[in-house]
PDB file of C-alpha atoms and ligand atoms in Angstrom:
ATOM      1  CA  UNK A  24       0.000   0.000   0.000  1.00 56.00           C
ATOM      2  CA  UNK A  25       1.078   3.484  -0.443  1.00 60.00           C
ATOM      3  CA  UNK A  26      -0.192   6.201   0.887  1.00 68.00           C
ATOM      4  CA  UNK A  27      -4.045   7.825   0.301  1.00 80.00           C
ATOM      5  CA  UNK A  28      -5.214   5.844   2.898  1.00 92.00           C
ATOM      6  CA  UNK A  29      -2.034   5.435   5.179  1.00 98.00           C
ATOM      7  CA  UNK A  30      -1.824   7.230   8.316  1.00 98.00           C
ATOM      8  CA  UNK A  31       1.980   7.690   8.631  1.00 98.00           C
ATOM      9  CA  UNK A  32       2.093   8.673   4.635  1.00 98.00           C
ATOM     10  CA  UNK A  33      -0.135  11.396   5.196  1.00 97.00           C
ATOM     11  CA  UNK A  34       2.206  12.465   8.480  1.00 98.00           C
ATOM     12  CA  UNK A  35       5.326  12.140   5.692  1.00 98.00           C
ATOM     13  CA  UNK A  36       3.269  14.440   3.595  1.00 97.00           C
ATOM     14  CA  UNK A  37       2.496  16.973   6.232  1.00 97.00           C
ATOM     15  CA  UNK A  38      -1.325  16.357   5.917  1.00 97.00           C
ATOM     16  CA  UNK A  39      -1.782  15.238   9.286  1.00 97.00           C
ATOM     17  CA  UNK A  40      -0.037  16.840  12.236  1.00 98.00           C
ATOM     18  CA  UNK A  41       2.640  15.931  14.151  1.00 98.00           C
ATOM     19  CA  UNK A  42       4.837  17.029  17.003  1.00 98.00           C
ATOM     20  CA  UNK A  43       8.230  16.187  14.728  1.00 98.00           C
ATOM     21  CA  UNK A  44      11.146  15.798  17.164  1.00 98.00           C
ATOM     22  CA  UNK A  45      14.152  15.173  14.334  1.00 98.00           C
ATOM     23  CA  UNK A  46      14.055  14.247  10.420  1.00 98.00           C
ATOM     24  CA  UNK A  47      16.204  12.334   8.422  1.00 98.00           C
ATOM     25  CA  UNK A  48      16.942  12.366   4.774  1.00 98.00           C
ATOM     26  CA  UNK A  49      15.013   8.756   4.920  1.00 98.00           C
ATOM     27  CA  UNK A  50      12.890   9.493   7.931  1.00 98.00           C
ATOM     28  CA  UNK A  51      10.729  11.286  10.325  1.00 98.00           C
ATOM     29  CA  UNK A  52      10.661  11.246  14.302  1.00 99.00           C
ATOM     30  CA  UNK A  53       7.336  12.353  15.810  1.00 99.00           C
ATOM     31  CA  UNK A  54       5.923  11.912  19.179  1.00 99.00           C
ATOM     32  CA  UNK A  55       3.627   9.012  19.602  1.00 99.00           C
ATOM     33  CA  UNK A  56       0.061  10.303  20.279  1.00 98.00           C
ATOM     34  CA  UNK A  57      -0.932   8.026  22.813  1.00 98.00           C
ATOM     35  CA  UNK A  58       2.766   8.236  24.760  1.00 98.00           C
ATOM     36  CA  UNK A  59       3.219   4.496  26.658  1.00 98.00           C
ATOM     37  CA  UNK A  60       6.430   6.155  28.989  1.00 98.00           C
ATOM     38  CA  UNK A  61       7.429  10.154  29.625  1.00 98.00           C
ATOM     39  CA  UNK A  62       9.396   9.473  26.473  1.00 98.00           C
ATOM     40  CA  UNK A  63       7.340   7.668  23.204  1.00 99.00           C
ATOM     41  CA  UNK A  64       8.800   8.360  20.161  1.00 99.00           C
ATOM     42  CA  UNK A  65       7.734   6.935  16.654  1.00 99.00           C
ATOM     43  CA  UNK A  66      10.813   6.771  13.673  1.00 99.00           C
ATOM     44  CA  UNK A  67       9.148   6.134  10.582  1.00 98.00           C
ATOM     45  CA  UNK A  68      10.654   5.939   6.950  1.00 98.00           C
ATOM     46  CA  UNK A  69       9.485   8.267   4.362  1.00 98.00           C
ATOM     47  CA  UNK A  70       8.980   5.763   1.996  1.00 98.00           C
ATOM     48  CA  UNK A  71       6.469   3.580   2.768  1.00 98.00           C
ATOM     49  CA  UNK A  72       7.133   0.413   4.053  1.00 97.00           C
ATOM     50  CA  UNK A  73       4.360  -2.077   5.822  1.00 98.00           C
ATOM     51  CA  UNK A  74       6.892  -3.220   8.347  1.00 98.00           C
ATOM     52  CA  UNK A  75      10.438  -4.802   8.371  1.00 98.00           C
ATOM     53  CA  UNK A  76       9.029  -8.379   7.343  1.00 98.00           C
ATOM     54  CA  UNK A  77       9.212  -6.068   3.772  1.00 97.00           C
ATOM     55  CA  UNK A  78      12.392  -5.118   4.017  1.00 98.00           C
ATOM     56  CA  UNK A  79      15.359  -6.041   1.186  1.00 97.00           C
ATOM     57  CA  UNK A  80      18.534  -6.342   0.946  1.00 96.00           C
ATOM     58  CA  UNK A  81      19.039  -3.256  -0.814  1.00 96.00           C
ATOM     59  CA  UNK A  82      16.704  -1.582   2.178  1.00 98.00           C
ATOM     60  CA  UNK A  83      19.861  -2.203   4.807  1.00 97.00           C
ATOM     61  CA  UNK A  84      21.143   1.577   4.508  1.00 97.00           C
ATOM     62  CA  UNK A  85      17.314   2.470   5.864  1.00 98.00           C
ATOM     63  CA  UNK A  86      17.107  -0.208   8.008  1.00 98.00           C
ATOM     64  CA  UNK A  87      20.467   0.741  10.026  1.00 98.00           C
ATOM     65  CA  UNK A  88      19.249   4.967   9.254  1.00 98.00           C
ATOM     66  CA  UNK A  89      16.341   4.146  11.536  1.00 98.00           C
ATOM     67  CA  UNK A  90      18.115   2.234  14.352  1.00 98.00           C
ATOM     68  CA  UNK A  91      20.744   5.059  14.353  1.00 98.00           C
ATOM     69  CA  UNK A  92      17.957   7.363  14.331  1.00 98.00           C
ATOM     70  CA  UNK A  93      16.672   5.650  17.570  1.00 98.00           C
ATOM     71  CA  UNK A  94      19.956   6.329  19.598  1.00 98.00           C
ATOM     72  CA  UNK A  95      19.829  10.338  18.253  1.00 98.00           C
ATOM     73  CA  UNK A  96      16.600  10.928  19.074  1.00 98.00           C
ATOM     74  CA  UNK A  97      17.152   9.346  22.802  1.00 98.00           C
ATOM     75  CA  UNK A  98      20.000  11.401  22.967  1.00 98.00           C
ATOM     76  CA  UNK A  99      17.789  14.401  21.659  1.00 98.00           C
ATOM     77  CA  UNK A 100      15.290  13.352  25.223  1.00 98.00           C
ATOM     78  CA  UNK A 101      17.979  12.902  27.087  1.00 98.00           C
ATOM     79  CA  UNK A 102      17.103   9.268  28.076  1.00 98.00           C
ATOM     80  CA  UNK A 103      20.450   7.641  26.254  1.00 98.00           C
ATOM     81  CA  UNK A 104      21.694   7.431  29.857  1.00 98.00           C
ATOM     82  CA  UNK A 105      18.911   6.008  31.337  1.00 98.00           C
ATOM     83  CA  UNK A 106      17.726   3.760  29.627  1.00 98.00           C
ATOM     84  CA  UNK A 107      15.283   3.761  26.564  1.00 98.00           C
ATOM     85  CA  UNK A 108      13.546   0.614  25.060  1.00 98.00           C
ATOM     86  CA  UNK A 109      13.149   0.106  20.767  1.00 98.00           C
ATOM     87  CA  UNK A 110      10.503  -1.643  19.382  1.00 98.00           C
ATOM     88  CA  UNK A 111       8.889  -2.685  16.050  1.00 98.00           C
ATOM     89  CA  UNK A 112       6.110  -4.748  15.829  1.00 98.00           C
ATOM     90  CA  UNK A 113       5.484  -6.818  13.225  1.00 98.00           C
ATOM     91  CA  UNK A 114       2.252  -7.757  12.707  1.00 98.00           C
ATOM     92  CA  UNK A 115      -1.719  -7.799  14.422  1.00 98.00           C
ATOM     93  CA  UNK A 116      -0.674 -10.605  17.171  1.00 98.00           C
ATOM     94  CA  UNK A 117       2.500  -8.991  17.910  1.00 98.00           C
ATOM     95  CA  UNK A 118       0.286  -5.711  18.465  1.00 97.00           C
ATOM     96  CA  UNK A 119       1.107  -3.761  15.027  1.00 98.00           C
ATOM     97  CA  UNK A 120      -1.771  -1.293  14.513  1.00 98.00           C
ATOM     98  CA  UNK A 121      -0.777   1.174  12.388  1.00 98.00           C
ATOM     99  CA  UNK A 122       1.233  -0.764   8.648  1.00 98.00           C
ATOM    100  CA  UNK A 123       3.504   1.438   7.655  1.00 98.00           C
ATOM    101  CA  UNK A 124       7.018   0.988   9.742  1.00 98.00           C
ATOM    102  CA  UNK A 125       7.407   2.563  12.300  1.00 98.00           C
ATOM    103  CA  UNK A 126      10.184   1.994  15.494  1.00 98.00           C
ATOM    104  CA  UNK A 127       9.018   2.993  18.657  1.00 98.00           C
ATOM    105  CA  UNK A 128      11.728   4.952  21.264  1.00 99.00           C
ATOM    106  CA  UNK A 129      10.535   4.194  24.860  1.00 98.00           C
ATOM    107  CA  UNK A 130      12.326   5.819  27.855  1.00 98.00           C
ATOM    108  CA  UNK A 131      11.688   8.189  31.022  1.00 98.00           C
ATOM    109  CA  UNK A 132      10.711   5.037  33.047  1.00 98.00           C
ATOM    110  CA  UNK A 133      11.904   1.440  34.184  1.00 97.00           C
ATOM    111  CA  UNK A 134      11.058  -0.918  31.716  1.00 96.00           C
ATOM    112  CA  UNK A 135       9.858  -4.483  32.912  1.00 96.00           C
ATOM    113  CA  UNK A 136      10.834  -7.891  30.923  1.00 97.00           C
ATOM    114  CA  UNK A 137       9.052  -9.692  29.376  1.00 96.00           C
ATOM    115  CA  UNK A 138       6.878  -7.309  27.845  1.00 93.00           C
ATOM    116  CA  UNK A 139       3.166  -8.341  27.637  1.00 86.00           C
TER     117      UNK A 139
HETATM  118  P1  5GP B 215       1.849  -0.021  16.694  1.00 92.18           P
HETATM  119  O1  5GP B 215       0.688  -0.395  17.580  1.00 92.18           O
HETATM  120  O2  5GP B 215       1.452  -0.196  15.227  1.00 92.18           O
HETATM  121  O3  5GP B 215       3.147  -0.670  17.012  1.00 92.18           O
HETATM  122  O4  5GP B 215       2.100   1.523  16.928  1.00 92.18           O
HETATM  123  C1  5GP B 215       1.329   2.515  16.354  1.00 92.18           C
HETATM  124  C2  5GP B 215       1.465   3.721  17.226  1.00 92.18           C
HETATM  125  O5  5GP B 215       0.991   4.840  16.509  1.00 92.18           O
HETATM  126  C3  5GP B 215       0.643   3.641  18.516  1.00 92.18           C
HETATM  127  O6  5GP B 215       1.519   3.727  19.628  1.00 92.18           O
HETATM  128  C4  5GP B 215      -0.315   4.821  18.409  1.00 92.18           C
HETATM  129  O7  5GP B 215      -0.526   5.476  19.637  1.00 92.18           O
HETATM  130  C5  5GP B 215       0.378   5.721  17.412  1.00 92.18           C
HETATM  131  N1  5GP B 215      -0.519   6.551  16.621  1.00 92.18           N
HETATM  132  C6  5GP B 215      -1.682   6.149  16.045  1.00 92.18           C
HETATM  133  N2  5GP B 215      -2.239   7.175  15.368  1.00 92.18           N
HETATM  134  C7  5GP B 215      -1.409   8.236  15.533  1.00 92.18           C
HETATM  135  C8  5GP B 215      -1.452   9.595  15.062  1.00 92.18           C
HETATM  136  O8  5GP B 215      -2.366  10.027  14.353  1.00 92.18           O
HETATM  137  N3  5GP B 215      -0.428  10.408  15.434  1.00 92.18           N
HETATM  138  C9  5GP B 215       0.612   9.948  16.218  1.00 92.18           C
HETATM  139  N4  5GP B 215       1.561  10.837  16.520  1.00 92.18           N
HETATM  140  N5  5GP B 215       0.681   8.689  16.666  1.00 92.18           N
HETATM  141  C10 5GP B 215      -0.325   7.847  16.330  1.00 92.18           C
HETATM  142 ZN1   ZN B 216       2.524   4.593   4.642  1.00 92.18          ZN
END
């Protein structure tokens, strides 16, 4: 799918709102809306992408962009000492609601193991 009817395509485009914490040539950091910790951060590529079960190997360049992008933008809240969480869920069961990729940055709290 691209993009009419995706979300996180129309937040690329500007045509839905976001609170934008850092952009990337390749990607866009935006605060998630419904914030799970102090710190809930979503790093999306521009391109659309339903989730990393799509991903290539020619996509490893964006793949790595967006991990680095994780550690800058928990820099960026100042939770790269503290402790921050990343997570991409792939997938319905695994609790994926929204299919374009996205990585979520979670920090600002203790984090418990396993998750639910
Ligand atoms: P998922 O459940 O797919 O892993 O994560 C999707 C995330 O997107 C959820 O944490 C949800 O709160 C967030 N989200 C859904 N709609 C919007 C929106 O319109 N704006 C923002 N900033 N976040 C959203
Ligand atoms: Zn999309």
């Amino acid at each position: 799918m691209e993009s009419d009817d995706c979300l996180f395509c129309r937040i690329v485009r500007g045509d839905i709102p976001a609170d934008v914490v850092a952009e990337g040539e390749l990607w866009v950091a935006f605060r998630d809306i419904q914030p799970q910790a102090p710190v809930h951060v979503l790093i999306i590529p521009r391109r659309h992408v339903d989730s990393i079960g799509e991903l290539k190997e020619g996509d490893a360049s964006l793949a790595g962009e967006l991990l680095i992008a994780a550690a800058e933008v928990a820099r960026l809240e100042d939770v790269d000492e503290s402790g921050y969480r990343v997570v991409t869920n792939v997938g319905e069961r695994a609790g994926q609601s929204v299919f374009h990729l996205h990585v979520h940055v979670l920090g600002g709290r203790r984090m418990r193991w396993p998750p639910g």
